[in-house]
Coordinates of C-alpha atoms in Angstrom, one line a residue:
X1 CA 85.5 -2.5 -34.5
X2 CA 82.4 -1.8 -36.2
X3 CA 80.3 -4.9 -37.3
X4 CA 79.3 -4.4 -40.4
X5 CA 77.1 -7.0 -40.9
X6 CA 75.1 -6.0 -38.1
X7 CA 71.8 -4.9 -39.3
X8 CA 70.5 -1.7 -38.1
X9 CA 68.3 -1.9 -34.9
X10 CA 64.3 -1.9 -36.4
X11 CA 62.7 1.3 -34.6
X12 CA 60.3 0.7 -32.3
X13 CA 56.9 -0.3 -33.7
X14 CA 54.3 2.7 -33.4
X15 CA 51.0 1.8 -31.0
X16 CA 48.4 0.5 -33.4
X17 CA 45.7 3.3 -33.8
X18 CA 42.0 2.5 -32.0
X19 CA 39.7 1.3 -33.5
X20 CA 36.9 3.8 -33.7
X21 CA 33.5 3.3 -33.8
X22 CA 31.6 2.9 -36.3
X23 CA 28.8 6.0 -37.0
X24 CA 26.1 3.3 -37.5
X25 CA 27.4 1.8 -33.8
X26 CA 26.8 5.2 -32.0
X27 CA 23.5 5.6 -33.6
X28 CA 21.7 2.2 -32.6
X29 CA 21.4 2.9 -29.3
X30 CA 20.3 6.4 -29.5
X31 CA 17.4 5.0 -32.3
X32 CA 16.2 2.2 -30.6
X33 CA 15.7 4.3 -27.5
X34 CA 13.7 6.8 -29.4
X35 CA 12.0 4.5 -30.8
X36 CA 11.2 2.9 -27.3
X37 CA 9.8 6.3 -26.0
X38 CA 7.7 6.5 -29.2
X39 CA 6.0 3.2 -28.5
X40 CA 5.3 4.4 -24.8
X41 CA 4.2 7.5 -25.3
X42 CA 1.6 7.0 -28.3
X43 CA -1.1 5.7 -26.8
X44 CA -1.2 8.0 -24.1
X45 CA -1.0 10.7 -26.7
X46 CA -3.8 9.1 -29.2
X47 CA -5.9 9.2 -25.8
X48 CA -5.1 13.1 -25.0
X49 CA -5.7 13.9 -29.4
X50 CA -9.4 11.8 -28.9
X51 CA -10.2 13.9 -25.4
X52 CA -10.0 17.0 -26.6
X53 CA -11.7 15.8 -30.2
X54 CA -15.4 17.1 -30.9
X55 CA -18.0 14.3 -30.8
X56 CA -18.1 13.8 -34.5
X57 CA -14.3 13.2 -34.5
X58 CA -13.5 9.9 -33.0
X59 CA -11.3 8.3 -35.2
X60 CA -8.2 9.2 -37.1
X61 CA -7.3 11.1 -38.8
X62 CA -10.7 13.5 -37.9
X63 CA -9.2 13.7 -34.1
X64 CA -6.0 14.9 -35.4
X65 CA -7.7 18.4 -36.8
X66 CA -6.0 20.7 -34.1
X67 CA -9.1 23.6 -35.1
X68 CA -11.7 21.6 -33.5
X69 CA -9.8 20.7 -30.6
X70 CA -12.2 21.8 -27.4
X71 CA -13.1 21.3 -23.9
X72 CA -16.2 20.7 -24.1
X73 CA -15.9 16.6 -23.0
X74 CA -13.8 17.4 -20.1
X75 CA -16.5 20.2 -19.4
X76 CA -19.2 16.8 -19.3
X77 CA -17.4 14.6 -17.4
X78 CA -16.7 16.9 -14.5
X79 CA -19.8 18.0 -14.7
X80 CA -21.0 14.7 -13.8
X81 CA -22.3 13.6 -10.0
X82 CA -20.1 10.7 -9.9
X83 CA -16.6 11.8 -11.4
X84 CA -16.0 13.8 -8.0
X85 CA -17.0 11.5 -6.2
X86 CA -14.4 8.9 -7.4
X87 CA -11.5 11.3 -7.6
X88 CA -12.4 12.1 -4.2
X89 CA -12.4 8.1 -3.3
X90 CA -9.1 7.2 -5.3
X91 CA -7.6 10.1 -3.3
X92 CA -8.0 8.7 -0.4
X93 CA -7.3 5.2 -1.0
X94 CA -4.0 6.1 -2.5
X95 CA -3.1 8.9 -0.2
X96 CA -3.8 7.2 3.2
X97 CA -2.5 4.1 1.8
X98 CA 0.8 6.0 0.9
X99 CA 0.9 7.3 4.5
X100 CA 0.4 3.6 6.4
X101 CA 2.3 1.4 3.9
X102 CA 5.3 3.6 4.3
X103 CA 4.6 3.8 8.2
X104 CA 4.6 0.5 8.6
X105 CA 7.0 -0.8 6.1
X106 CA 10.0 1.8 7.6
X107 CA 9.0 0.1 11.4
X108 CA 9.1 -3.3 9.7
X109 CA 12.2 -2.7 7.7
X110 CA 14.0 -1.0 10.4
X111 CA 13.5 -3.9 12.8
X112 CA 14.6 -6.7 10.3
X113 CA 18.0 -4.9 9.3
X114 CA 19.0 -3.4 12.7
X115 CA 17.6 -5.4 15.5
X116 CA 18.6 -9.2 16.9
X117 CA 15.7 -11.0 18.3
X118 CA 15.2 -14.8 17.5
X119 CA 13.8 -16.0 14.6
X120 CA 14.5 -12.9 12.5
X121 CA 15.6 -14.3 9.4
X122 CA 13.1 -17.3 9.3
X123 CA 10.5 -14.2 10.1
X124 CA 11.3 -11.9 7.3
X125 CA 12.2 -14.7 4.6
X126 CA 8.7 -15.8 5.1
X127 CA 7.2 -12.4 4.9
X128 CA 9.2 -12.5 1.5
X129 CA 7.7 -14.8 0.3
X130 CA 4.7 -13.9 -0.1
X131 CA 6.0 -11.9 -3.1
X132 CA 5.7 -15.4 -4.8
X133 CA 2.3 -15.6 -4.4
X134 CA -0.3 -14.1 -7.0
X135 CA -2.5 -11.5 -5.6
X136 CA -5.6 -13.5 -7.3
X137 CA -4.9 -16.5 -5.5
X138 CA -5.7 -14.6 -1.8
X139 CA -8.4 -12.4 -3.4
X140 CA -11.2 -14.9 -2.4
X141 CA -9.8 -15.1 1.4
X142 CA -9.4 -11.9 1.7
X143 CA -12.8 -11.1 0.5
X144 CA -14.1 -13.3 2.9
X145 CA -12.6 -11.9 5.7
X146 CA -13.3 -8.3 4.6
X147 CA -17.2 -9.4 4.6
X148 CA -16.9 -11.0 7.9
X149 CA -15.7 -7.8 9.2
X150 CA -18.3 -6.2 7.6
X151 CA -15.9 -4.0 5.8
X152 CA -17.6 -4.8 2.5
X153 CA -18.6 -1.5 0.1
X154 CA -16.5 0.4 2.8
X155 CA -13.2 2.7 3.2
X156 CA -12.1 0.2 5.8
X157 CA -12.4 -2.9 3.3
X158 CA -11.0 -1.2 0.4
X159 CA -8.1 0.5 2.5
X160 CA -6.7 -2.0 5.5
X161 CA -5.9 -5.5 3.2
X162 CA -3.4 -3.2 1.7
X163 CA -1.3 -2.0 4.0
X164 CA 1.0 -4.8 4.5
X165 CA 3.3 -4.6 1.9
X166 CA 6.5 -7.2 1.8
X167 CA 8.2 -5.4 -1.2
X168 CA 8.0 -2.4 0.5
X169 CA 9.6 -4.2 3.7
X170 CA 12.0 -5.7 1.4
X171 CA 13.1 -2.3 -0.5
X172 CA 13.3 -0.2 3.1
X173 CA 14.6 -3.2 5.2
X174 CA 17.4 -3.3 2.5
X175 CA 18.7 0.5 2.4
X176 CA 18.3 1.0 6.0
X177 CA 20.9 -1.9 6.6
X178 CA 23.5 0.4 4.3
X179 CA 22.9 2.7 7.9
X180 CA 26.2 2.5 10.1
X181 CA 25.8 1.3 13.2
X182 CA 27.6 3.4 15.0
X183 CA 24.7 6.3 14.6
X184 CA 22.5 3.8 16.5
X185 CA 24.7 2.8 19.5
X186 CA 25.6 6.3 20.1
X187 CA 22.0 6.9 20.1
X188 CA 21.4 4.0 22.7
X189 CA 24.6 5.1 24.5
X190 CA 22.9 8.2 25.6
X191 CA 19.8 7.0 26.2
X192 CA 17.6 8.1 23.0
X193 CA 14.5 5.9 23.2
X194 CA 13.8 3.5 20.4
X195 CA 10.9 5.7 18.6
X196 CA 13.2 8.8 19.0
X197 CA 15.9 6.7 17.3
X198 CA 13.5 6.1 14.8
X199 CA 12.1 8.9 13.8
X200 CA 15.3 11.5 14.3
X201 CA 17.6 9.3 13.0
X202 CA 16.5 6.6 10.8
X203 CA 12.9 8.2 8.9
X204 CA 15.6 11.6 7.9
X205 CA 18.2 9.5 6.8
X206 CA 15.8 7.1 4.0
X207 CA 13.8 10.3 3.0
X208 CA 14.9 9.7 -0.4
X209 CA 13.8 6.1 -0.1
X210 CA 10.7 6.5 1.7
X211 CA 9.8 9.3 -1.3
X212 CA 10.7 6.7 -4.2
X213 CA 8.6 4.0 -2.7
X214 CA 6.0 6.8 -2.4
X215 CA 5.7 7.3 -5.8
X216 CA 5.3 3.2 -6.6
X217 CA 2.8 3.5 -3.9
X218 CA 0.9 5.8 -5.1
X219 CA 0.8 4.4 -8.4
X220 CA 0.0 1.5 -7.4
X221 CA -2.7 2.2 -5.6
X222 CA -4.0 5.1 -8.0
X223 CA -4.2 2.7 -10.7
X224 CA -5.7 -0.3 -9.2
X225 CA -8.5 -2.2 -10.6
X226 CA -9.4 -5.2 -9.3
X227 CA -9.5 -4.7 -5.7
X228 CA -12.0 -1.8 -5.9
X229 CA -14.2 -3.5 -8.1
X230 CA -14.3 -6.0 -5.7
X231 CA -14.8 -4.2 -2.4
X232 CA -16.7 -1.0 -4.1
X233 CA -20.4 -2.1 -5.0
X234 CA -22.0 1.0 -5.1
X235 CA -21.9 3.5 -7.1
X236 CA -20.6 5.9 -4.4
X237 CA -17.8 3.9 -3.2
X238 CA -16.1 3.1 -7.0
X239 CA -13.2 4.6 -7.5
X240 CA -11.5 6.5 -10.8
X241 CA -10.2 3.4 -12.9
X242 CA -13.4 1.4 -11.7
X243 CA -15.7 4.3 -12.6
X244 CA -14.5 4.8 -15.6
X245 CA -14.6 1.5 -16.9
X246 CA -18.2 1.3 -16.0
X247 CA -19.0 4.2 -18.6
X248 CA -18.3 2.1 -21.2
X249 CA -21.4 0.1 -19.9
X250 CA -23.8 3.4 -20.0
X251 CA -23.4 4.2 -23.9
X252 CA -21.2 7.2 -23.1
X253 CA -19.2 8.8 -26.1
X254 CA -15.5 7.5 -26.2
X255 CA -14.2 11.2 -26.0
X256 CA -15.9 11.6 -22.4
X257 CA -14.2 8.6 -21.5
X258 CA -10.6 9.7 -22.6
X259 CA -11.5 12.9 -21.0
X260 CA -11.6 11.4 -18.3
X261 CA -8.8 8.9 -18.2
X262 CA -6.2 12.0 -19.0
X263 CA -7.6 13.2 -15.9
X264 CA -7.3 10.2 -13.9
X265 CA -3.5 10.5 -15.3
X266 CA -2.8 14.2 -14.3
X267 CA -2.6 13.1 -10.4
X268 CA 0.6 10.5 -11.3
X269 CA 2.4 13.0 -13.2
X270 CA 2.1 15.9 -10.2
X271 CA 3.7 13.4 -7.7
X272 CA 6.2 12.2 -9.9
X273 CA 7.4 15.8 -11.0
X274 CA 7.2 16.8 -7.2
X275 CA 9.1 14.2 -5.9
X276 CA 11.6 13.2 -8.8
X277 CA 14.3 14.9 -6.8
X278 CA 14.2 12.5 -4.0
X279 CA 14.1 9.9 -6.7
X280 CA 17.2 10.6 -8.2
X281 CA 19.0 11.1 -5.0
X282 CA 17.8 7.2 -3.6
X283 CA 19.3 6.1 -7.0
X284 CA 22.5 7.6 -6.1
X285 CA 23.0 6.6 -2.8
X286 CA 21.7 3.2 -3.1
X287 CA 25.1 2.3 -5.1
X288 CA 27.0 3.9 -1.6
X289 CA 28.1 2.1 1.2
X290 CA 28.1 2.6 4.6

């Protein structure tokens, strides 16, 4: 018998319909990011509009006149004795430092994540941290001890202090620990030496690594100020960043000197476009692991 009081069964409630975002929402990231990279990038442009300025236009808006743009201050400044000569020095103290740090830092690193050998830890936490300490605090020392060696206004002085470096340690120590260690006991299991270990199995497998930390290296290095004014006190032995600063000094026109800072800048942005490959790939395989 039929219940007629019975009320009818209420259908089932429909899913509630998402929530979607707002238009103002999807556009605040995009904005602030483009606002970001125009920040970044205008001083770097004002410095390439003023280079390639005439003398008479060294300001605003009279640098912004693309019909006058001209060579002629990048003609001067590599026409000068000393601009060679300081590309020629920054080259080598960022090339062979790129070369030793990574060197040594891959040896280093490999022993602190792979080998056992007592006091490890208390080893490598100290190396650490030195990270905590400001490089102006040990430039005095270290200044010392470069003139004791005799190393002052020298390629020795401005090249050796820096080639210990703990965050590169740190940085290589940490991916080649993400290496299995099975690849390394086989190895030892048929009776591969230790530097064939290293440089067939472990130096191929952090390529990607060992170019990422390249380009920091170089950059580092390529940009550094305060350690070549220190060590370089000639003329001869000054490097880019130091040279150029020291035309401000010698009444030189502003649009030499921008000359030659976009200069000094073309070097960073041929490693970085030859080598952004390997950066992306030690970005992706840092987040795998072994």
């Amino acid at each position: 018998m039929v219940n007629l009081l019975e009320r009818p069964r209420q259908q089932d409630a429909a899913p509630a319909p998402k929530k979607e975002r707002r238009p103002v929402a999807r556009l605040t990231l995009p904005t602030l990011l483009t606002l970001t990279a125009i920040v970044t990038i205008l001083p770097f442009a004002a410095m390439v509009v003023v280079a390639f300025a005439p003398p008479s236009g060294r300001t605003f808006p009279d640098a912004l006149d693309p019909t006058r743009f001209t060579f002629e201050n990048f003609s001067r400044v590599l026409s000068s004795s000393d601009i060679p000569r300081w590309t020629v020095n920054s080259l080598l103290y960022s090339l062979v430092s790129v070369v030793f740090v990574l060197l040594f830092a891959a040896m280093a690193g490999y022993a602190f994540a792979k080998k056992r050998f007592p006091g490890r830890e208390i080893m490598f936490w100290a190396f650490l941290a030195t990270l905590m300490v400001p490089f102006q605090a040990t430039l005095i020392p270290s200044y010392i001890l470069v003139s004791r060696l005799d190393w002052v206004d020298s390629y020795w002085g401005l090249i050796v202090p820096t080639l210990a470096n703990s965050q590169a340690v740190f940085l290589l120590r940490q991916f080649i620990s993400q290496l299995p260690d099975e690849l390394f006991e086989a190895a030892e299991i048929d009776g591969a030496p230790e530097w064939r270990i290293f440089t067939q199995i472990v130096l191929p497998l952090i390529r990607p690594a060992l170019a990422t930390l390249g380009i920091f290296v170089f950059l580092w290095h390529w940009n550094d100020f305060l350690w070549p004014l220190v060590i370089g006190q000639s003329a001869e032995m000054q490097t880019l960043t130091v040279g150029l600063a020291t035309l401000q000094t010698q009444a030189v026109p502003i649009n030499q000197i921008m000359a030659g800072a976009t200069i000094t800048v073309v070097p960073s942005l041929l490693v970085f476009g030859l080598l952004q490959r390997y950066l992306t790939d030690s970005i992706a395989m840092s987040g795998l692991k072994a």
